[in-house]
Tab-separated table of C-alpha atoms in Angstrom:
chain	number	residue	atom	x	y	z
A	30	MET	CA	53.972	25.156	-14.863
A	31	THR	CA	55.074	21.602	-14.034
A	32	ASP	CA	58.274	20.944	-12.105
A	33	PRO	CA	59.902	24.362	-12.531
A	34	GLY	CA	63.667	24.615	-12.555
A	35	ILE	CA	64.746	26.480	-9.416
A	36	SER	CA	67.953	28.494	-9.065
A	37	VAL	CA	69.055	29.191	-5.488
A	38	VAL	CA	70.814	32.466	-4.696
A	39	ILE	CA	72.836	32.834	-1.477
A	40	CYS	CA	74.302	36.298	-0.863
A	41	VAL	CA	77.484	36.330	1.246
A	42	TYR	CA	79.780	39.066	2.475
A	43	THR	CA	82.185	37.908	5.211
A	44	GLU	CA	84.623	35.058	5.838
A	45	ASP	CA	83.447	35.076	9.461
A	46	ARG	CA	80.504	32.999	8.233
A	47	TRP	CA	82.595	30.498	6.308
A	48	GLU	CA	81.239	27.379	8.019
A	49	ASP	CA	77.681	28.736	7.803
A	50	ILE	CA	78.061	29.322	4.066
A	51	LEU	CA	79.305	25.780	3.493
A	52	ALA	CA	76.403	24.410	5.534
A	53	ALA	CA	73.889	26.480	3.551
A	54	VAL	CA	75.241	25.184	0.239
A	55	SER	CA	75.269	21.600	1.542
A	56	SER	CA	71.616	21.882	2.544
A	57	VAL	CA	70.710	23.007	-0.974
A	58	ARG	CA	72.655	20.154	-2.543
A	59	ALA	CA	70.774	17.683	-0.306
A	60	GLN	CA	67.292	18.745	-1.463
A	61	SER	CA	64.718	16.106	-2.394
A	62	TYR	CA	63.784	18.424	-5.290
A	63	PRO	CA	67.202	19.200	-6.804
A	64	ALA	CA	68.153	22.801	-7.451
A	65	LEU	CA	69.032	23.661	-11.021
A	66	GLU	CA	72.033	25.596	-9.683
A	67	THR	CA	73.316	27.392	-6.606
A	68	LEU	CA	74.731	30.897	-6.996
A	69	LEU	CA	76.954	32.372	-4.300
A	70	VAL	CA	76.990	36.155	-4.758
A	71	VAL	CA	79.873	37.795	-2.900
A	72	ASP	CA	79.368	41.393	-1.782
A	73	HIS	CA	82.570	43.304	-2.612
A	74	ASN	CA	84.925	40.919	-0.806
A	75	PRO	CA	87.532	39.606	-3.291
A	76	ALA	CA	89.258	37.406	-0.685
A	77	LEU	CA	86.018	35.609	0.120
A	78	ARG	CA	85.117	35.322	-3.559
A	79	ASP	CA	88.474	33.735	-4.399
A	80	ARG	CA	88.267	31.357	-1.447
A	81	LEU	CA	84.778	30.211	-2.409
A	82	ALA	CA	85.791	29.838	-6.057
A	83	ARG	CA	88.571	27.474	-4.958
A	84	GLU	CA	86.227	25.577	-2.643
A	85	TYR	CA	83.650	24.926	-5.363
A	86	LYS	CA	85.930	24.768	-8.398
A	87	GLU	CA	85.122	21.105	-9.037
A	88	THR	CA	81.508	21.259	-7.849
A	89	GLU	CA	78.812	20.993	-10.482
A	90	CYS	CA	75.990	23.522	-10.412
A	91	VAL	CA	77.611	25.805	-7.814
A	92	ARG	CA	78.844	29.149	-9.134
A	93	VAL	CA	80.595	31.989	-7.337
A	94	LEU	CA	79.867	35.535	-8.525
A	95	ALA	CA	80.835	39.047	-7.537
A	96	ASN	CA	78.059	41.507	-6.735
A	97	ALA	CA	77.770	43.555	-9.935
A	98	GLY	CA	76.020	46.475	-8.241
A	99	PRO	CA	76.527	48.733	-5.236
A	100	ARG	CA	77.343	47.199	-1.886
A	101	GLY	CA	74.354	45.617	-0.164
A	102	LEU	CA	71.954	42.700	-0.121
A	103	SER	CA	69.528	44.083	-2.714
A	104	ALA	CA	72.187	44.514	-5.398
A	105	GLY	CA	73.597	41.090	-4.577
A	106	ARG	CA	70.203	39.489	-5.108
A	107	ASN	CA	69.781	41.370	-8.382
A	108	THR	CA	73.147	40.031	-9.524
A	109	GLY	CA	72.013	36.494	-8.718
A	110	ILE	CA	68.747	36.972	-10.596
A	111	ALA	CA	70.599	38.195	-13.688
A	112	ALA	CA	73.033	35.277	-13.641
A	113	SER	CA	70.492	32.530	-12.940
A	114	HIS	CA	68.834	30.185	-15.430
A	115	GLY	CA	65.837	28.909	-13.466
A	116	GLU	CA	62.171	29.632	-14.060
A	117	VAL	CA	62.027	30.257	-10.303
A	118	ILE	CA	64.687	31.970	-8.176
A	119	ALA	CA	64.881	31.066	-4.480
A	120	PHE	CA	66.810	33.000	-1.842
A	121	LEU	CA	68.476	31.482	1.223
A	122	ASP	CA	70.326	33.378	3.949
A	123	ASP	CA	74.025	32.605	4.248
A	124	ASP	CA	73.658	31.605	7.916
A	125	ALA	CA	70.714	29.243	7.429
A	126	VAL	CA	70.184	25.632	6.399
A	127	ALA	CA	67.154	24.351	4.518
A	128	GLU	CA	65.207	21.221	5.351
A	129	ARG	CA	65.239	18.495	2.728
A	130	ASP	CA	61.838	19.319	1.184
A	131	TRP	CA	62.321	23.112	1.127
A	132	LEU	CA	62.466	23.445	-2.657
A	133	ARG	CA	59.803	20.792	-3.185
A	134	ARG	CA	57.307	22.879	-1.203
A	135	PHE	CA	58.217	25.952	-3.220
A	136	ALA	CA	57.761	24.053	-6.490
A	137	GLU	CA	54.325	22.815	-5.444
A	138	GLY	CA	53.157	26.383	-4.935
A	139	TYR	CA	53.900	27.288	-8.555
A	140	ALA	CA	51.428	24.741	-9.926
A	141	ASP	CA	49.022	27.677	-9.994
A	142	PRO	CA	50.197	29.997	-12.801
A	143	ARG	CA	48.950	33.031	-10.880
A	144	VAL	CA	51.495	32.439	-8.113
A	145	MET	CA	54.407	34.855	-8.427
A	146	ALA	CA	56.139	34.247	-5.071
A	147	VAL	CA	56.306	31.547	-2.406
A	148	GLY	CA	57.928	31.986	0.988
A	149	GLY	CA	58.484	29.599	3.865
A	150	ARG	CA	58.922	29.294	7.628
A	151	THR	CA	62.205	30.294	9.269
A	152	GLU	CA	63.016	28.791	12.660
A	153	PRO	CA	65.619	30.371	14.983
A	154	VAL	CA	68.655	28.434	16.163
A	155	TRP	CA	69.751	30.312	19.286
A	156	ALA	CA	73.473	30.456	20.027
A	157	SER	CA	72.749	29.877	23.722
A	158	GLY	CA	70.732	26.775	22.915
A	159	ARG	CA	67.311	28.172	23.729
A	160	ARG	CA	65.200	31.293	23.344
A	161	PRO	CA	66.008	34.054	25.887
A	162	ALA	CA	63.153	34.120	28.407
A	163	TRP	CA	62.432	37.796	27.713
A	164	PHE	CA	62.378	37.503	23.898
A	165	PRO	CA	58.781	37.529	22.544
A	166	GLU	CA	57.913	35.217	19.659
A	167	GLU	CA	55.948	38.106	18.164
A	168	PHE	CA	59.292	39.784	17.439
A	169	ASP	CA	61.169	36.855	15.907
A	170	TRP	CA	61.424	38.956	12.723
A	171	VAL	CA	64.103	40.878	14.636
A	172	VAL	CA	66.401	37.876	14.163
A	173	GLY	CA	65.190	37.104	10.636
A	174	CYS	CA	62.688	34.410	11.580
A	175	THR	CA	58.981	33.712	11.241
A	176	TYR	CA	57.096	35.522	13.979
A	177	LYS	CA	53.998	34.668	15.976
A	178	GLY	CA	50.973	36.154	14.273
A	179	LEU	CA	51.537	34.863	10.758
A	180	PRO	CA	48.769	32.458	9.713
A	181	PRO	CA	49.669	28.731	9.524
A	182	GLY	CA	49.591	26.492	6.466
A	183	ARG	CA	49.854	27.638	2.855
A	184	VAL	CA	48.256	31.070	2.832
A	185	ARG	CA	48.104	34.192	0.706
A	186	VAL	CA	50.131	37.132	2.035
A	187	ARG	CA	51.054	40.699	1.126
A	188	ASN	CA	54.760	39.912	1.080
A	189	VAL	CA	57.176	37.060	1.628
A	190	LEU	CA	60.207	37.301	3.947
A	191	GLY	CA	63.448	37.642	2.019
A	192	GLY	CA	65.742	35.115	3.719
A	193	ASN	CA	63.436	32.222	2.847
A	194	ALA	CA	61.601	33.090	-0.337
A	195	SER	CA	61.241	32.374	-4.024
A	196	PHE	CA	59.924	34.299	-7.019
A	197	ARG	CA	58.880	33.356	-10.494
A	198	ARG	CA	61.320	34.902	-12.980
A	199	THR	CA	58.490	36.704	-14.714
A	200	ALA	CA	57.870	38.593	-11.463
A	201	PHE	CA	61.149	40.426	-12.002
A	202	ASP	CA	60.384	40.920	-15.686
A	203	ALA	CA	57.182	42.685	-14.637
A	204	ALA	CA	58.321	44.653	-11.577
A	205	GLY	CA	62.087	44.959	-11.801
A	206	GLY	CA	64.528	43.863	-9.125
A	207	PHE	CA	65.091	44.665	-5.470
A	208	ALA	CA	65.406	48.392	-4.744
A	209	THR	CA	68.799	49.407	-3.424
A	210	GLY	CA	68.971	51.860	-0.544
A	211	ILE	CA	66.399	50.052	1.600
A	212	GLY	CA	67.897	46.741	2.723
A	213	ARG	CA	71.012	45.573	4.515
A	214	ASP	CA	74.597	46.505	3.772
A	215	GLY	CA	76.827	43.962	5.494
A	216	ASP	CA	77.264	44.682	9.197
A	217	ARG	CA	75.979	48.264	9.055
A	218	ARG	CA	72.635	49.326	10.528
A	219	PRO	CA	70.305	46.300	10.176
A	220	LEU	CA	67.776	47.769	7.765
A	221	GLY	CA	65.262	45.608	5.924
A	222	CYS	CA	61.927	45.602	4.063
A	223	GLU	CA	63.389	45.388	0.562
A	224	GLU	CA	61.272	42.284	-0.141
A	225	THR	CA	58.171	44.073	1.197
A	226	GLU	CA	58.686	46.949	-1.228
A	227	LEU	CA	59.260	44.545	-4.121
A	228	CYS	CA	56.155	42.476	-3.355
A	229	ILE	CA	53.916	45.549	-3.138
A	230	ARG	CA	55.385	46.888	-6.363
A	231	LEU	CA	54.785	43.501	-8.006
A	232	THR	CA	51.109	43.347	-7.057
A	233	ARG	CA	50.660	46.899	-8.354
A	234	VAL	CA	51.858	46.005	-11.829
A	235	ARG	CA	50.308	42.530	-11.684
A	236	PRO	CA	47.048	42.855	-9.677
A	237	ASP	CA	46.261	39.198	-10.401
A	238	ALA	CA	49.519	38.021	-8.783
A	239	VAL	CA	49.248	35.595	-5.865
A	240	LEU	CA	51.937	35.585	-3.159
A	241	LEU	CA	52.044	32.666	-0.731
A	242	ILE	CA	53.756	31.491	2.423
A	243	ASP	CA	53.937	27.730	2.951
A	244	ASP	CA	55.018	26.896	6.497
A	245	ARG	CA	56.214	23.457	5.362
A	246	ALA	CA	59.099	25.111	3.452
A	247	VAL	CA	61.353	25.288	6.488
A	248	ILE	CA	64.823	26.674	7.049
A	249	HIS	CA	66.774	26.967	10.294
A	250	HIS	CA	68.446	30.325	10.814
A	251	ARG	CA	71.380	30.775	13.177
A	252	VAL	CA	71.009	33.557	15.758
A	253	PRO	CA	74.459	34.606	17.006
A	254	ALA	CA	74.961	35.479	20.663
A	255	PRO	CA	75.030	39.292	20.219
A	256	ARG	CA	71.543	39.175	18.709
A	257	GLU	CA	70.131	37.540	21.825
A	258	HIS	CA	70.632	40.763	23.790
A	259	PHE	CA	68.212	43.639	24.213
A	260	ALA	CA	70.686	46.123	22.726
A	261	TYR	CA	70.396	44.409	19.333
A	262	PHE	CA	66.625	44.096	19.740
A	263	ARG	CA	66.379	47.842	20.235
A	264	THR	CA	68.695	48.624	17.316
A	265	ARG	CA	66.868	46.293	14.961
A	266	THR	CA	63.375	47.534	15.818
A	267	TYR	CA	64.513	51.132	15.339
A	268	ALA	CA	66.027	50.199	11.960
A	269	GLU	CA	62.757	48.509	11.007
A	270	GLY	CA	60.954	51.782	11.651
A	271	LEU	CA	63.415	53.576	9.396
A	272	SER	CA	62.890	50.946	6.703
A	273	LYS	CA	59.089	51.093	6.943
A	274	ALA	CA	59.275	54.848	6.420
A	275	LEU	CA	61.212	54.296	3.191
A	276	VAL	CA	58.704	51.692	2.006
A	277	ALA	CA	55.770	53.971	2.820
A	278	ARG	CA	57.523	56.766	0.926
A	279	SER	CA	57.902	54.454	-2.062
A	280	VAL	CA	54.517	52.710	-2.207
A	281	GLY	CA	52.293	54.802	0.073
A	282	ALA	CA	51.362	54.276	3.709
A	283	GLY	CA	48.140	52.463	2.795
A	284	GLN	CA	49.933	49.508	1.212
A	285	GLY	CA	53.212	49.930	3.072
A	286	LEU	CA	51.604	49.588	6.513
A	287	ARG	CA	48.512	47.474	5.843
A	288	SER	CA	49.813	44.274	7.436
A	289	GLU	CA	51.549	46.206	10.210
A	290	ARG	CA	48.249	47.711	11.365
A	291	ARG	CA	46.773	44.289	12.068
A	292	TYR	CA	50.012	43.204	13.717
A	293	THR	CA	50.138	46.191	16.073
A	294	THR	CA	46.432	46.274	16.905
A	295	ARG	CA	45.793	42.543	17.343
A	296	VAL	CA	48.907	40.391	17.570
A	297	LEU	CA	51.026	42.571	19.841
A	298	PRO	CA	48.311	43.453	22.406
A	299	ALA	CA	47.562	39.729	22.743
A	300	GLY	CA	51.280	39.144	23.331
A	301	VAL	CA	51.374	41.756	26.073
A	302	VAL	CA	48.370	40.147	27.760
A	303	ARG	CA	50.044	36.712	27.639
A	304	GLY	CA	53.231	38.128	29.081
A	305	LEU	CA	51.423	39.830	31.951
A	306	ARG	CA	49.407	36.683	32.628
A	307	ASP	CA	52.609	34.635	32.776
A	308	ALA	CA	54.103	37.196	35.153
A	309	LEU	CA	51.085	36.881	37.468
A	310	LEU	CA	51.485	33.102	37.358
A	311	ALA	CA	55.205	33.489	38.211
A	312	ARG	CA	56.288	31.959	34.907
A	313	PRO	CA	59.793	32.923	33.741
A	314	GLY	CA	60.135	35.901	31.431
A	315	GLY	CA	56.494	36.985	31.320
A	316	ALA	CA	57.074	40.551	32.427
A	317	GLY	CA	60.172	40.789	30.245
A	318	ARG	CA	58.277	39.692	27.141
A	319	ALA	CA	55.470	42.156	27.786
A	320	GLY	CA	57.994	44.931	28.327
A	321	ALA	CA	59.974	43.983	25.220
A	322	ILE	CA	56.826	44.146	23.067
A	323	VAL	CA	56.011	47.627	24.349
A	324	ALA	CA	59.618	48.758	23.916
A	325	GLY	CA	59.771	47.279	20.421
A	326	VAL	CA	56.636	49.106	19.319
A	327	LEU	CA	57.838	52.427	20.714
A	328	THR	CA	61.313	52.066	19.220
A	329	ALA	CA	59.989	51.092	15.795
A	330	ALA	CA	57.540	53.992	15.908
A	331	GLY	CA	60.385	56.345	16.745
A	332	GLY	CA	62.388	55.029	13.803
A	333	TYR	CA	59.397	55.462	11.523
A	334	VAL	CA	58.954	59.104	12.549
A	335	VAL	CA	62.655	59.868	12.105
A	336	GLY	CA	62.769	58.017	8.799
A	337	SER	CA	59.694	59.813	7.500
A	338	VAL	CA	61.148	63.217	8.323
A	339	ARG	CA	64.473	62.347	6.714
A	340	ALA	CA	62.826	60.983	3.572
A	341	ARG	CA	60.587	64.026	3.233
A	342	ARG	CA	63.484	66.455	3.674
A	343	SER	CA	65.761	64.608	1.269
A	344	GLY	CA	63.034	63.859	-1.248
A	345	THR	CA	64.018	60.200	-1.229
A	346	THR	CA	62.156	58.021	-3.738
A	347	PHE	CA	62.730	54.517	-5.052
A	348	SER	CA	62.181	53.104	-8.494
A	349	PRO	CA	62.354	49.513	-9.737
A	350	ALA	CA	65.988	48.447	-9.798
A	351	PRO	CA	67.097	47.137	-13.201
A	352	ILE	CA	68.487	43.620	-13.228
A	353	PRO	CA	72.150	43.992	-14.270
A	354	GLU	CA	73.504	42.178	-17.291
A	355	SER	CA	75.975	39.492	-16.262
A	356	THR	CA	77.271	37.699	-19.345
A	357	GLU	CA	80.368	36.389	-17.586
A	358	ALA	CA	78.319	35.093	-14.691
A	359	ARG	CA	75.864	33.325	-17.010
A	360	ALA	CA	78.795	31.620	-18.658
A	361	GLY	CA	79.771	30.126	-15.313
A	362	SER	CA	83.381	31.300	-15.496
A	363	GLU	CA	83.817	31.342	-11.705
A	364	GLY	CA	83.266	28.412	-9.383
A	365	GLY	CA	81.582	25.239	-10.623
A	366	THR	CA	79.856	24.770	-13.950
A	367	HIS	CA	76.206	24.323	-14.839
A	368	GLU	CA	75.155	21.549	-17.181
């Protein structure tokens, strides 16, 4: 495929992020590879939907939609997929801004027809101005960013990371949409892994599918002050364990934990060693980083055990989520129009 048309979906849920949302949309509109359209999918917040519709009423190729499914990020993404027109659908977090060549790097990846997904690199923007000394780079996924241990360059991966990712439309035709019941629901417990489950499901139905991460496709993700504290770190790692248990229940532990085994047996021990070495050399935060890695592993493991027990008792299973029909959304009746 040459020069695919790319639709960008940004899922939003709160007016507290108003300035962030505007910045995210502006970064898409400034791309060197123009987006076909930008879809703002509002998660069951009529006031925010109406405000955004007014903001972008005269803006071409920006549309504002209501989440057509149950509350949560997965259903919002499915709504955006259904309403979009592009051959490729890209997803951007509502509190992130994309660098100018973000979509260009995605488009380059789809020159190979086997490629079904391309993700990018997400850099943290700390509210305090710099990384907390105790916060290990190996756990940057806690704040939705690319973590130490992922290979550099354009490389093949098991799954892309949802806040900075794109999929060929035919990937959803083959595998269905994002499964609800796994990912985030506004400000409730910070669950995740919905993109992991989708990517594993995709490669099951399309064994020839290639999934890539290109670290030149860069976005900058805002990390608010509360997420710089250990209390959030602990909550998020526990929620990740819960989410991994749901993924393993859905796709099996072999696939669901394949990448995590390498991460916990190679990347994290090396991080602990670096932290202890820095502590011996009296460098700031070394002991804290080593301790945070150990605490993160134990907390995630605890969440995984609890999640596994709950899933087994409740008989929880997940099936491919159907992409909802959205005739009104495709017509562009809210927000700007699409040429």
